[in-house]
Tab-separated table of C-alpha atoms and ligand atoms in Angstrom:
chain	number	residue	atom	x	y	z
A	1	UNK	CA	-6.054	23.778	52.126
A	2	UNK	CA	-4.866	20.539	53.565
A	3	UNK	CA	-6.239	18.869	56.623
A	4	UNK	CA	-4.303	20.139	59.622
A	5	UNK	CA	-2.783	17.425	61.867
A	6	UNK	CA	-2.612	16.894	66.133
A	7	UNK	CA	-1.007	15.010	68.066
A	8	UNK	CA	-3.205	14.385	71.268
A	9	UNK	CA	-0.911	13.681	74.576
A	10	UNK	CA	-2.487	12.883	77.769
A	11	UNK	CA	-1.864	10.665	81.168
A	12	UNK	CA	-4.926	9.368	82.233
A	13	UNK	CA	-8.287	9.200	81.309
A	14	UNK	CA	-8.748	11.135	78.528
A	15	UNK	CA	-11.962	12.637	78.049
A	16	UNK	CA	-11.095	15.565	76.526
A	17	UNK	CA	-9.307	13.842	74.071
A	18	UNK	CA	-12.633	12.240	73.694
A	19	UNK	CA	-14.330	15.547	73.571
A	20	UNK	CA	-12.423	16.608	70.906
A	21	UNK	CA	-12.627	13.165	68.886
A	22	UNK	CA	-16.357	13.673	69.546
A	23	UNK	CA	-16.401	17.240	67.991
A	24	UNK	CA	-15.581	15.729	64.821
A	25	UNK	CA	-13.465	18.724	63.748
A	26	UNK	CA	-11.735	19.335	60.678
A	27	UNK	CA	-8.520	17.799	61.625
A	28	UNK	CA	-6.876	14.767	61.315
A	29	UNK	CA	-5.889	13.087	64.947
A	30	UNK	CA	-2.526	12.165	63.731
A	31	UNK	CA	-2.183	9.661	67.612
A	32	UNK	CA	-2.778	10.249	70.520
A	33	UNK	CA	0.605	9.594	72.906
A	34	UNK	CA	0.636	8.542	76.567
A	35	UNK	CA	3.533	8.947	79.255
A	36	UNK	CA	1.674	6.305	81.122
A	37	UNK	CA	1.018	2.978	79.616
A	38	UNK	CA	-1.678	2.317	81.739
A	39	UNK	CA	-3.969	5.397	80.636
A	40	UNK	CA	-7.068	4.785	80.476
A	41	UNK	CA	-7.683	7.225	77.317
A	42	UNK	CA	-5.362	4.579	75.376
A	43	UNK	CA	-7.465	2.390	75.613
A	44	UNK	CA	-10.847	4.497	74.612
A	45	UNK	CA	-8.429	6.077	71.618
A	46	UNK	CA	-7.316	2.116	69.829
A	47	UNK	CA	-11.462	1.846	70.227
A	48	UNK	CA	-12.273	5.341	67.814
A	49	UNK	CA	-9.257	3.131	66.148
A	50	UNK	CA	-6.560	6.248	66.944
A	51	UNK	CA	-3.004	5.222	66.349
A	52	UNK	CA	-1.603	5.210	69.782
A	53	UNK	CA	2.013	5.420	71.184
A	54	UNK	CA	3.232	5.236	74.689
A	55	UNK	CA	6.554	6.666	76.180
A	56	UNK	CA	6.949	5.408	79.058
A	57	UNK	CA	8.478	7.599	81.805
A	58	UNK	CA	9.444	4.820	83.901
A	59	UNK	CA	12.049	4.020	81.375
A	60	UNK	CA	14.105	7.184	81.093
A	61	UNK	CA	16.484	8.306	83.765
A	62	UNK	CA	16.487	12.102	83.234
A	63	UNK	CA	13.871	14.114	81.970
A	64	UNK	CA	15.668	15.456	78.919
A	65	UNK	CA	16.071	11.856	77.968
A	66	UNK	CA	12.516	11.166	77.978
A	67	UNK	CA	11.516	14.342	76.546
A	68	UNK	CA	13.745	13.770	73.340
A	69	UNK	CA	12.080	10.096	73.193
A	70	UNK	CA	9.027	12.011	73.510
A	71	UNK	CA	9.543	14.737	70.586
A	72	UNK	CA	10.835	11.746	68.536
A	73	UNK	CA	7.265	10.001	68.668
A	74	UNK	CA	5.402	13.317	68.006
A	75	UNK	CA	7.494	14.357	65.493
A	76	UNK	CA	6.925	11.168	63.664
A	77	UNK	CA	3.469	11.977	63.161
A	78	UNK	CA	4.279	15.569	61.434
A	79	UNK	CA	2.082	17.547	63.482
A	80	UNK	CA	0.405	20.851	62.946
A	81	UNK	CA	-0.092	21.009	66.921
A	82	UNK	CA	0.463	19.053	69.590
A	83	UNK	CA	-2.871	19.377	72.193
A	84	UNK	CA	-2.139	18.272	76.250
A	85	UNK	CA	-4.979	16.955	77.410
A	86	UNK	CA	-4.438	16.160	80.530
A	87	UNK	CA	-0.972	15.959	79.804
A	88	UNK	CA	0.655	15.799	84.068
A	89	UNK	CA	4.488	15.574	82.919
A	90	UNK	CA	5.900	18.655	82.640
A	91	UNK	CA	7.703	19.170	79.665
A	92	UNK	CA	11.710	20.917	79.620
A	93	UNK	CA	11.929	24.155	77.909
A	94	UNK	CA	13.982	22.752	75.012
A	95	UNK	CA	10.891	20.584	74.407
A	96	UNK	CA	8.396	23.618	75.036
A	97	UNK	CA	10.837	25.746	72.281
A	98	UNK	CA	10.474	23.284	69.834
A	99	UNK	CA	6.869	23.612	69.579
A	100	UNK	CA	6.759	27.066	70.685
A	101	UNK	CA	3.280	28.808	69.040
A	102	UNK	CA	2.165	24.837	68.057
A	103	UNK	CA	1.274	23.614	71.289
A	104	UNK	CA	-1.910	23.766	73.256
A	105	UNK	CA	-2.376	23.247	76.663
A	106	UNK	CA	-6.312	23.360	78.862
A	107	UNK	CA	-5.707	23.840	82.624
A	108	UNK	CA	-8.126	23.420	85.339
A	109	UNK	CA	-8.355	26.907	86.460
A	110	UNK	CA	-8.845	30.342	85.636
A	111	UNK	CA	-5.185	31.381	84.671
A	112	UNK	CA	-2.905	33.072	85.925
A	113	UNK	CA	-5.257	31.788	89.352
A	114	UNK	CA	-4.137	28.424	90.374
A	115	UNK	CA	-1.278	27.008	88.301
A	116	UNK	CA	-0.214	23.924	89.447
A	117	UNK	CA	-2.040	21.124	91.093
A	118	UNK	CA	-4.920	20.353	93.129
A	119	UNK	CA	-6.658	23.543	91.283
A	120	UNK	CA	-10.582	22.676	92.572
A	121	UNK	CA	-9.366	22.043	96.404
A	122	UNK	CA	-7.416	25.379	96.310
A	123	UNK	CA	-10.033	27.388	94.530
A	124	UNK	CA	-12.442	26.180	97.398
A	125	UNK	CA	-9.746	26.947	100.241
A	126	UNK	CA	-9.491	30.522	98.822
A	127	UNK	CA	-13.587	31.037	99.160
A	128	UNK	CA	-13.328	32.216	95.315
A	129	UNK	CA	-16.446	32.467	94.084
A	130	UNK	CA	-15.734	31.988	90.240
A	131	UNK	CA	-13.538	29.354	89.320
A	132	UNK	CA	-13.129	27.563	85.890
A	133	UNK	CA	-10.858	26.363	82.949
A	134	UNK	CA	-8.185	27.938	80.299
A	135	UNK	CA	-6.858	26.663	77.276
A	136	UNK	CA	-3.567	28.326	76.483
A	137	UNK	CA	-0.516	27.959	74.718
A	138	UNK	CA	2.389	26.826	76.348
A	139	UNK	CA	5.594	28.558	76.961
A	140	UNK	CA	8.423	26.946	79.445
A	141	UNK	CA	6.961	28.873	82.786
A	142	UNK	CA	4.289	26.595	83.482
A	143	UNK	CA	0.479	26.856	83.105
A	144	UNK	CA	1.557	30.853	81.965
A	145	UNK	CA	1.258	30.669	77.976
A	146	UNK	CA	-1.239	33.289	75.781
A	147	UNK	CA	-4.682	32.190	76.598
A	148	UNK	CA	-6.801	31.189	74.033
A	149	UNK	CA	-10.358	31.057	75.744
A	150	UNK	CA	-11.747	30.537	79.299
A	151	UNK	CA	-14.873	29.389	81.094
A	152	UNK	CA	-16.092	30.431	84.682
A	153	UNK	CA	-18.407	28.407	86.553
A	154	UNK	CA	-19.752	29.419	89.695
A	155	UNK	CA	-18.147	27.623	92.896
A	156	UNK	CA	-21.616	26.421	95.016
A	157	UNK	CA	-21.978	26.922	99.051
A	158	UNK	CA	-22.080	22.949	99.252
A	159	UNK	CA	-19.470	22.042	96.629
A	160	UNK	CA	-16.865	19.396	96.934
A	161	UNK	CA	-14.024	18.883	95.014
A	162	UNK	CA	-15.503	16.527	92.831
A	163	UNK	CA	-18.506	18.279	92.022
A	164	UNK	CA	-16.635	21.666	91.315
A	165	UNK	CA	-14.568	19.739	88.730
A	166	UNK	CA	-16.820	17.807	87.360
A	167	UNK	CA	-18.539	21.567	86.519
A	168	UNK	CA	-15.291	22.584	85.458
A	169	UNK	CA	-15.142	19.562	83.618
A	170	UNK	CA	-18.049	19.675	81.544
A	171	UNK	CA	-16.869	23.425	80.012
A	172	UNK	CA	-13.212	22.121	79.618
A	173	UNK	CA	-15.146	19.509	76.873
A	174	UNK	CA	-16.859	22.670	75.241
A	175	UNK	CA	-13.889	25.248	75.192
A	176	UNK	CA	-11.114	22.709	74.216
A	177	UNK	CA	-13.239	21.806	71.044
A	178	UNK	CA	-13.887	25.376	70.194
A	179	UNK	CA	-10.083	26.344	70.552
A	180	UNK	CA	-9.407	23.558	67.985
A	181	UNK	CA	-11.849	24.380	65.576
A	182	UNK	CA	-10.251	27.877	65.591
A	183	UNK	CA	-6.914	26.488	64.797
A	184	UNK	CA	-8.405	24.313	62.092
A	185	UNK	CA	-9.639	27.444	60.839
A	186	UNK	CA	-6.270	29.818	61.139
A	187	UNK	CA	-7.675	31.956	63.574
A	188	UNK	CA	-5.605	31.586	65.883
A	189	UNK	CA	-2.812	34.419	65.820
A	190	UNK	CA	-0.048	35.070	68.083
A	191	UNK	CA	0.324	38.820	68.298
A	192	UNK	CA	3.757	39.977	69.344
A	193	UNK	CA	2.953	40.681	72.605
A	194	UNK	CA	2.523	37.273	73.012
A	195	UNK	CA	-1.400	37.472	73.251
A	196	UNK	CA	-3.777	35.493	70.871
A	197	UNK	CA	-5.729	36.916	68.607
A	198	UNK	CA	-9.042	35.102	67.737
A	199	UNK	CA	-10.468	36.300	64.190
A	200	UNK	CA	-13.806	37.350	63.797
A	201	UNK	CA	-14.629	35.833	67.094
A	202	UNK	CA	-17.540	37.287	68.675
A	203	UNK	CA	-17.579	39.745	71.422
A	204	UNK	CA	-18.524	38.162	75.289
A	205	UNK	CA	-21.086	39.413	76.725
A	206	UNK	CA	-23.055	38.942	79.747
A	207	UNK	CA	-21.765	38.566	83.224
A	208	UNK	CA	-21.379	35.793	85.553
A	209	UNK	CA	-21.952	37.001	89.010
A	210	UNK	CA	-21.639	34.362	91.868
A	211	UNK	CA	-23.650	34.552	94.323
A	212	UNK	CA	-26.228	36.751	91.707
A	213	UNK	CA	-27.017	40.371	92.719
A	214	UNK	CA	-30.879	40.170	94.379
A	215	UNK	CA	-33.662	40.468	92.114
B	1	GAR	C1	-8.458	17.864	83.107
B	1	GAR	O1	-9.257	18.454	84.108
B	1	GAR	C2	-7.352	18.810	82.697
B	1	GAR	O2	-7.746	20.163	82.698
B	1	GAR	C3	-6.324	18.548	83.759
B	1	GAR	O3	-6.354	17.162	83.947
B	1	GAR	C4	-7.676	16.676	83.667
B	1	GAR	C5	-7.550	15.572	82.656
B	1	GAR	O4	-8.787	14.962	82.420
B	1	GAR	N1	-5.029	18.995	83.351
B	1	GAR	C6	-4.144	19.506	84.182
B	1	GAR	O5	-4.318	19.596	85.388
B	1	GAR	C7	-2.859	19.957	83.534
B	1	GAR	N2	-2.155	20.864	84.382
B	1	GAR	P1	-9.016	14.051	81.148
B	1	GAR	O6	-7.841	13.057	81.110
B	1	GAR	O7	-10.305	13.362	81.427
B	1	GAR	O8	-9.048	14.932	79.950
C-alpha cells in the first residue's frame, strides 16, 4: 500500500501541525498551506523543510473566490486528506463537499459543547467542570462533523483561560496524532449514519470525574 498523503492547513502558530510532524507517522506531509502569510507555523514547517503555500485572504474579494484559489493549491498536492489545524477561515460548503469524508478538523472543545470561538473563556463562564478537545470530520454546519476521538481535561477552581487551554492544548497534540495514525492505517470508517467507526480500537475505560468523588 502506498504512502497516504495530507495536506496540513492552519493560520497561526501551528503546533499541532508540529505535533503531528513530530509523530513521525506513516504519511507523507504533502505542504502545509496558510491563509495568513504571516503564520508563524510557516515558518517552523520551511524549517522540518515542508513545502509550504500561502493563500492569502487579503487578496480575494468573496469567499468563494478564495476558497476555489484555496482547493486549487490543495488539490495540487493530490491529497489523501486535508487536516485543519488551527485552520480559523471557515470554509463554503462547496469547498466542505469537495472533500466531504477526506477532511479532518480538531476543535477546542468537547463537541457538540462550544462550537465557535473563544471555547476556554465560555467553558469557564458556564462553570463546566469537564472541558476538552475533538477531532472530527467536517461537514458544512460548522464544528458539527462525525467525531473521531475526544479528550476531557478537568477545568481547575483557579484556572484562567490560558492555563485551561494550554491543558487542552497538550491532549489536542496527543489525539490529533492518534486520529492520523488511524487514517494511515484505514481505520477510519464512515458508517452511514454519518458516525466513525474506529477498527479494532480499544474500548475507554475509566472515568474522569471533576471535582473526584471523596475517598
Ligand atoms: C488549537 O487550539 C485548535 O484546536 C484551534 O486553534 C488552535 C490552533 O493552535 N482551532 C480552532 O479553534 C478551530 N475552530 P495551533 O496553531 O498551535 O495548532
Amino acid at each position: 500500500m502506498s504512502e497516504k498523503r495530507i495536506v496540513i492547513l492552519i493560520s497561526g502558530r501551528g503546533s499541532n501541525m508540529e505535533a503531528i510532524f513530530r509523530a513521525k507517522l506513516p504519511l507523507r506531509i504533502a505542504a502545509v498551506i496558510s491563509n495568513n502569510p504571516d503564520a508563524p507555523g510557516l515558518q517552523t514547517a520551511r524549517t522540518r523543510k515542508l513545502a509550504t503555500a500561502v493563500v492569502d485572504q487579503r487578496q480575494f474579494s468573496d469567499r468563494e473566490e478564495f476558497d476555489a484559489a484555496l482547493m486549487a493549491a490543495i488539490d495540487s498536492y493530490h491529497p489523501d486528506l486535508v487536516v485543519l489545524a488551527g485552520f480559523m477561515r471557515i470554509l463554503g460548503t462547496a469547498c466542505v463537499t469537495h472533500y466531504k469524508g477526506r477532511m479532518l478538523n480538531i476543535h477546542p472543545s468537547l463537541l457538540p459543547a462550544f462550537p465557535g470561538l473563544h471555547t476556554h473563556r465560555r467553558a469557564l463562564a458556564t462553570g463546566a467542570r469537564i472541558h476538552g478537545c475533538t477531532v472530527h470530520f467536517v461537514t458544512p454546519e460548522l464544528d458539527y462533523g462525525p467525531i473521531v476521538i475526544q479528550a476531557a481535561v478537568p477545568v481547575l477552581a483557579d484556572d484562567t483561560e490560558d492555563t485551561l487551554a494550554e491543558r487542552v492544548l497538550s491532549e489536542e497534540h496527543r489525539i490529533y496524532p492518534q486520529a492520523l495514525r488511524w487514517f494511515a492505517e484505514d481505520r477510519l470508517v464512515l458508517t452511514a449514519d454519518d458516525r466513525v467507526d474506529v477498527g479494532q480500537a480499544r474500548t475507554a475505560s475509566g472515568t474522569l470525574l471533576a471535582p473526584p468523588l471523596d475517598a
